[in-house]
Tab-separated table of C-alpha atoms and ligand atoms in Angstrom:
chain	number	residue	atom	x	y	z
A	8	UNK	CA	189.812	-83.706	31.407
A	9	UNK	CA	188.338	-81.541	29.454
A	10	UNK	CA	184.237	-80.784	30.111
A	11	UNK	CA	181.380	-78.273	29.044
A	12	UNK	CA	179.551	-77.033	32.270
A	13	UNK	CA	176.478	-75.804	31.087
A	14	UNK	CA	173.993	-72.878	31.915
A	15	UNK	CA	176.431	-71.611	34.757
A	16	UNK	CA	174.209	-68.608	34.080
A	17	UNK	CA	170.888	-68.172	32.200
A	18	UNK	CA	171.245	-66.371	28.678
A	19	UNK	CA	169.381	-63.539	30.092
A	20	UNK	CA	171.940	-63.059	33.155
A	21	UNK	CA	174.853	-63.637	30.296
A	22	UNK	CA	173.392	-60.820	28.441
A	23	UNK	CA	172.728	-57.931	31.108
A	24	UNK	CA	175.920	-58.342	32.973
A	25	UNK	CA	177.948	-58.360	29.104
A	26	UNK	CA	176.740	-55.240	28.418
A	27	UNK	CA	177.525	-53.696	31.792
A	28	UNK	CA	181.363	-55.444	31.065
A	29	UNK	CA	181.419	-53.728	27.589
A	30	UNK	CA	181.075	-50.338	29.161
A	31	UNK	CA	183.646	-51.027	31.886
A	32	UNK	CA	187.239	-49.475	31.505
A	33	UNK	CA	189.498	-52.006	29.193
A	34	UNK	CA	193.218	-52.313	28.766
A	35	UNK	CA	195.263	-53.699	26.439
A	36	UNK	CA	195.500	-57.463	27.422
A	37	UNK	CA	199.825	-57.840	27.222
A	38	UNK	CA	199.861	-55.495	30.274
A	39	UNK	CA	198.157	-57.891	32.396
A	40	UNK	CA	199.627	-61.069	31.233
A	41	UNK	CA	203.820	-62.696	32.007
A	42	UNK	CA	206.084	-61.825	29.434
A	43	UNK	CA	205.733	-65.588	27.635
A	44	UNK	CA	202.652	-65.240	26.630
A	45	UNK	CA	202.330	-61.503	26.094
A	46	UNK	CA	204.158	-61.587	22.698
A	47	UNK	CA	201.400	-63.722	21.246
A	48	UNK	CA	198.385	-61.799	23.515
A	49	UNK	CA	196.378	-59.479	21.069
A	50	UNK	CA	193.099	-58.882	23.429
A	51	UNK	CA	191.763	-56.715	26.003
A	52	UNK	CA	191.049	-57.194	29.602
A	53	UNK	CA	189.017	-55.303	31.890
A	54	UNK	CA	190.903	-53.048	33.963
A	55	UNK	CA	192.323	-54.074	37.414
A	56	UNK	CA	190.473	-50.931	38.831
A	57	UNK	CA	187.021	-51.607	37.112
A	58	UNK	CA	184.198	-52.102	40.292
A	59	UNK	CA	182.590	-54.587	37.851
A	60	UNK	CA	185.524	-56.726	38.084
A	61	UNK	CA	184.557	-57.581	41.494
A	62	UNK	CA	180.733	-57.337	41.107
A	63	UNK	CA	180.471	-59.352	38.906
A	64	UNK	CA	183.590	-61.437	39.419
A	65	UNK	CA	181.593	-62.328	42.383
A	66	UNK	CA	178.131	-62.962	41.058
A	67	UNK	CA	180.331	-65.674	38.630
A	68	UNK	CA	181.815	-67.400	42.101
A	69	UNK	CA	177.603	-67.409	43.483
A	70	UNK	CA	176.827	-69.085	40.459
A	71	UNK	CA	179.204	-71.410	40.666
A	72	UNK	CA	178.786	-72.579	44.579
A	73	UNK	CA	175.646	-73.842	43.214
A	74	UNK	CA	176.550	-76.067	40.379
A	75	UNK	CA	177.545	-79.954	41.470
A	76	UNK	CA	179.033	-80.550	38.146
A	77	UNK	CA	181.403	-78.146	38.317
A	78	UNK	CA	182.251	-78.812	41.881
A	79	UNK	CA	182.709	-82.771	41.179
A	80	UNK	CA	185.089	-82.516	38.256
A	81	UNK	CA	186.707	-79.391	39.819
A	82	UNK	CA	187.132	-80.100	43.488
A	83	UNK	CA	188.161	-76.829	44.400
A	84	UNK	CA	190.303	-75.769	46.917
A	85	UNK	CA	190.780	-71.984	45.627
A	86	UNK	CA	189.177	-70.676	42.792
A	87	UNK	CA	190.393	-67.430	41.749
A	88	UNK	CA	188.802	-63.917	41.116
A	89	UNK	CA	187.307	-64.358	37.516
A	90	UNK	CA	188.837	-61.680	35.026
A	91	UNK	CA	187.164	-60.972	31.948
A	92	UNK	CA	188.599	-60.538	28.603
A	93	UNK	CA	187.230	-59.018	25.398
A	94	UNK	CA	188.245	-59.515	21.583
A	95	UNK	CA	187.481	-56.905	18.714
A	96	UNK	CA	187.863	-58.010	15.109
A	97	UNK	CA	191.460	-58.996	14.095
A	98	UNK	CA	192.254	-59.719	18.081
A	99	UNK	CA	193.851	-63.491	18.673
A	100	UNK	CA	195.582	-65.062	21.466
A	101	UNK	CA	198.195	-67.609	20.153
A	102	UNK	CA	199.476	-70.680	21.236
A	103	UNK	CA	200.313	-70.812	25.066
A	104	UNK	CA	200.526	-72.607	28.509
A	105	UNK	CA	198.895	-70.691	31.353
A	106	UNK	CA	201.402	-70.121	34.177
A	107	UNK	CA	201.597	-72.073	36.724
A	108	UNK	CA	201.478	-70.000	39.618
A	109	UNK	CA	198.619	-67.154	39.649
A	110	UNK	CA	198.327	-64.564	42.420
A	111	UNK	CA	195.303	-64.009	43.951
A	112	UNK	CA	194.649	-60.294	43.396
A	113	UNK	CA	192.771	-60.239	46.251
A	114	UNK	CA	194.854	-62.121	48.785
A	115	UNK	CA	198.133	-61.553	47.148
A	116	UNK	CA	198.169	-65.723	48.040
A	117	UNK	CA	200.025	-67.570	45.376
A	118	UNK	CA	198.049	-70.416	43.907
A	119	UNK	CA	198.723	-73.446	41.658
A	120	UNK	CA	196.763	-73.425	38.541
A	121	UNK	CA	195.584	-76.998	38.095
A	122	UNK	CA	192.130	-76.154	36.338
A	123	UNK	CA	191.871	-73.182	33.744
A	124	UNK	CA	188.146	-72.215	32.885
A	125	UNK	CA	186.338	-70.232	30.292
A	126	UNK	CA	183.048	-68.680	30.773
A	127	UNK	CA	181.564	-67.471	27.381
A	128	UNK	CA	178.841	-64.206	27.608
A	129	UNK	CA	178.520	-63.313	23.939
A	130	UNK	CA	176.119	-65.246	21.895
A	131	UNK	CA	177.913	-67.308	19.184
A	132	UNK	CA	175.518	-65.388	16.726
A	133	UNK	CA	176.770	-62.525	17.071
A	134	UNK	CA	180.865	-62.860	16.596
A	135	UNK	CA	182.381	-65.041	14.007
A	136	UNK	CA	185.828	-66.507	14.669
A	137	UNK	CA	187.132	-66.517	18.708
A	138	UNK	CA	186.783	-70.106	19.158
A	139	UNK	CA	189.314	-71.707	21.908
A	140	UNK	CA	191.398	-74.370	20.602
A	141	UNK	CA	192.385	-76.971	23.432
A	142	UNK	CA	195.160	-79.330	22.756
A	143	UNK	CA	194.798	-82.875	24.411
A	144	UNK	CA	196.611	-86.260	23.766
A	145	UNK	CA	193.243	-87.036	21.811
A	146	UNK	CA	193.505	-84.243	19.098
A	147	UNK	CA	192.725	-80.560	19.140
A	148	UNK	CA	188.973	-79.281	20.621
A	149	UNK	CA	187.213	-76.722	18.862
A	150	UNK	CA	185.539	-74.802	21.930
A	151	UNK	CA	182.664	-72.077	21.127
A	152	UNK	CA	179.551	-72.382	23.955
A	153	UNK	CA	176.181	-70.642	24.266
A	154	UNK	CA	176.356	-67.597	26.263
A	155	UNK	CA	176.502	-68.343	29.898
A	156	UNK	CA	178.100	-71.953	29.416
A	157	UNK	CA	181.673	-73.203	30.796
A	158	UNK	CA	184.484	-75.047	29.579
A	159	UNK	CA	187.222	-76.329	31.984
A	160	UNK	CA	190.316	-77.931	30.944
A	161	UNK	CA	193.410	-78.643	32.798
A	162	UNK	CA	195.868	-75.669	32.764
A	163	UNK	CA	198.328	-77.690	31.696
A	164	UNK	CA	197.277	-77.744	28.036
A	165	UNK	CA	198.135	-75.762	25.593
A	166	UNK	CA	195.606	-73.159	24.112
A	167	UNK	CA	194.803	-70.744	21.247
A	168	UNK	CA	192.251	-67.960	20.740
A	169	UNK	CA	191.373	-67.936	16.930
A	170	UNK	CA	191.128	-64.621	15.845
A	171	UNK	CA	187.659	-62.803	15.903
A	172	UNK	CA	186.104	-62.330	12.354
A	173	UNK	CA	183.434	-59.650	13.066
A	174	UNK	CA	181.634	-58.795	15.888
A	175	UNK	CA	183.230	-59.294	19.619
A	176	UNK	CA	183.436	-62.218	21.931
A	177	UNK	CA	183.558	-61.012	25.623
A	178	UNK	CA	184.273	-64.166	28.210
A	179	UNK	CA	185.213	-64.080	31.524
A	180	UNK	CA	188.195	-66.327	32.723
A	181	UNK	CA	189.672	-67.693	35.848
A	182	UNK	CA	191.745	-70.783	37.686
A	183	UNK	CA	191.464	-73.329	40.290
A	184	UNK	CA	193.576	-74.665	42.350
A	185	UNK	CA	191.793	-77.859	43.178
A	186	UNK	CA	192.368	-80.301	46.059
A	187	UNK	CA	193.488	-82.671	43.982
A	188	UNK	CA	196.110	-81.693	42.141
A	189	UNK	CA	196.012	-84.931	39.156
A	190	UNK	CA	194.320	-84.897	36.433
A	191	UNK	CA	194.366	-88.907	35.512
A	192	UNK	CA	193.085	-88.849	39.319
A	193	UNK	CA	190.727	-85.975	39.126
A	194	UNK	CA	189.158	-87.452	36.134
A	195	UNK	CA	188.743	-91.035	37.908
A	196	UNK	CA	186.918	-89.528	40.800
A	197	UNK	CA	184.629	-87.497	38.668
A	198	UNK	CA	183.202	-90.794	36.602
A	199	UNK	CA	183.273	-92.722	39.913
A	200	UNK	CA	181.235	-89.803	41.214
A	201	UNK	CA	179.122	-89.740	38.036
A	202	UNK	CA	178.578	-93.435	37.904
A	203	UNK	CA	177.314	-93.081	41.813
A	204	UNK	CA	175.018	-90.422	41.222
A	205	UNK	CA	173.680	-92.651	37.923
A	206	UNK	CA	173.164	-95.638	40.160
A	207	UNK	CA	171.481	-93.676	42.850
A	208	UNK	CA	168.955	-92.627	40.579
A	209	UNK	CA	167.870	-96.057	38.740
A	210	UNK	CA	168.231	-98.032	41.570
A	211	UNK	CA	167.566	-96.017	44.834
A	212	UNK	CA	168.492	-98.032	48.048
A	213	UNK	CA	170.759	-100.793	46.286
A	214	UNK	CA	173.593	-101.053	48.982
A	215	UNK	CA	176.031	-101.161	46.533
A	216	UNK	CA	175.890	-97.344	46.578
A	217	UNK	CA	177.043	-97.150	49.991
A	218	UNK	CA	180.232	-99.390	48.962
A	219	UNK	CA	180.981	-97.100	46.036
A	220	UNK	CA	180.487	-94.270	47.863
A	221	UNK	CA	183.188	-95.585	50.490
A	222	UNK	CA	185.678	-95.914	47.576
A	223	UNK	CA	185.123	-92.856	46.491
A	224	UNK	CA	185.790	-91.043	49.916
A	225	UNK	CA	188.970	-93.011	50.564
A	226	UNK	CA	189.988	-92.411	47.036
A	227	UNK	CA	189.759	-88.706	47.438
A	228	UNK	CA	191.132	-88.970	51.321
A	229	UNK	CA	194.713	-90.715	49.567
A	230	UNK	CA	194.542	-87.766	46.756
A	231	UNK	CA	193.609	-84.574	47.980
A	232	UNK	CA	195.846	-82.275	49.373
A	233	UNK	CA	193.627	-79.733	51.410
B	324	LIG	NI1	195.350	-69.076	28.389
């Protein structure tokens, strides 16, 4: 499933923490990356030893605890410390499968990467190019968001970077390891959960809710894997 999670952050957050990430210390992006994907990686990535990393790697994970849609298509069990990458003009990042085991830098815990996510901090405005293409049995998705929006898809599909055009797109990226580990199943639970939440409001009270929302427990009781 693929789905936009919007204003994870307010424009105004999106634009004070990107310019603190532009002045952090960069590297080139293959030296952070496994050797599949490295020969098509043409980006940068903040360094590992950058304090804004964390800072703000953190203030991304506050956000997020927060935000219900994210948590009900997500279900997450570990979500990783957010990295953040940057593309100059002429930068790309070709066709490619994320791996499929990520270490936690912070843990040094391995962890199954069932959901990857993008979180965009530049302004489309103000870079032309960048977009991230998303392969799916329905076609290819065109992804560009509003500063401070979020686009999950599952990890297992592949993905592009188109290269940047002028200006530079800054984003930060991360996984998720999420308690349940299907998508078909992840995806069921999320419009069961969205359907719920639907009914609640235009008909607060009907008991059918309580029925639903028995399904959906058990459901996610015969799925997840905690
Ligand atoms: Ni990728």
């Amino acid at each position: 499933m693929l789905l936009q999670i919007p204003s994870v952050i307010t424009p105004e957050q999106a634009a004070a923490w990107r310019a603190r990430i532009d002045a952090a210390q960069w590297v080139d992006g293959k030296t952070l990356s496994g050797h599949q994907s490295a020969h098509v990686k043409y980006n940068e990535q903040m360094s590992e030893q950058a304090p804004e990393l964390r800072q703000i790697g953190d203030a991304i994970l506050d956000a997020l605890n927060g935000n219900q849609l994210f948590f009900s298509a997500a279900l997450p069990k570990q979500i990783l410390p957010p990295l953040f990458n940057r593309y100059r003009e002429g930068m790309t990042f070709g066709n490619h499968v994320d791996g499929a085991i990520v270490t936690n830098a912070a843990t040094r815990q391995r962890v199954r990467s069932d959901i990857s996510a993008t979180l965009f901090l530049t302004r489309p405005e103000d870079y032309d190019g960048g977009e991230l293409l998303i392969e799916d049995t329905y076609g290819t998705h065109r992804i560009k968001l509003a500063a401070g929006d979020m686009i999950i898809y599952p990890s297992t599909s592949l993905h592009r970077v188109e290269p940047v055009t002028r200006g530079a797109r800054i984003s930060s990226f991360f996984w998720i390891q999420s308690l349940v580990k299907s998508d078909a199943h992840r995806s069921m639970l999320f419009d069961l959960d969205m359907s719920i939440v639907r009914l609640t409001r235009d008909h607060p009270g009907d008991p059918t809710i309580m029925s639903l929302l028995g399904v959906y427990h058990n459901l996610l009781r015969m799925w997840a894997e905690p």
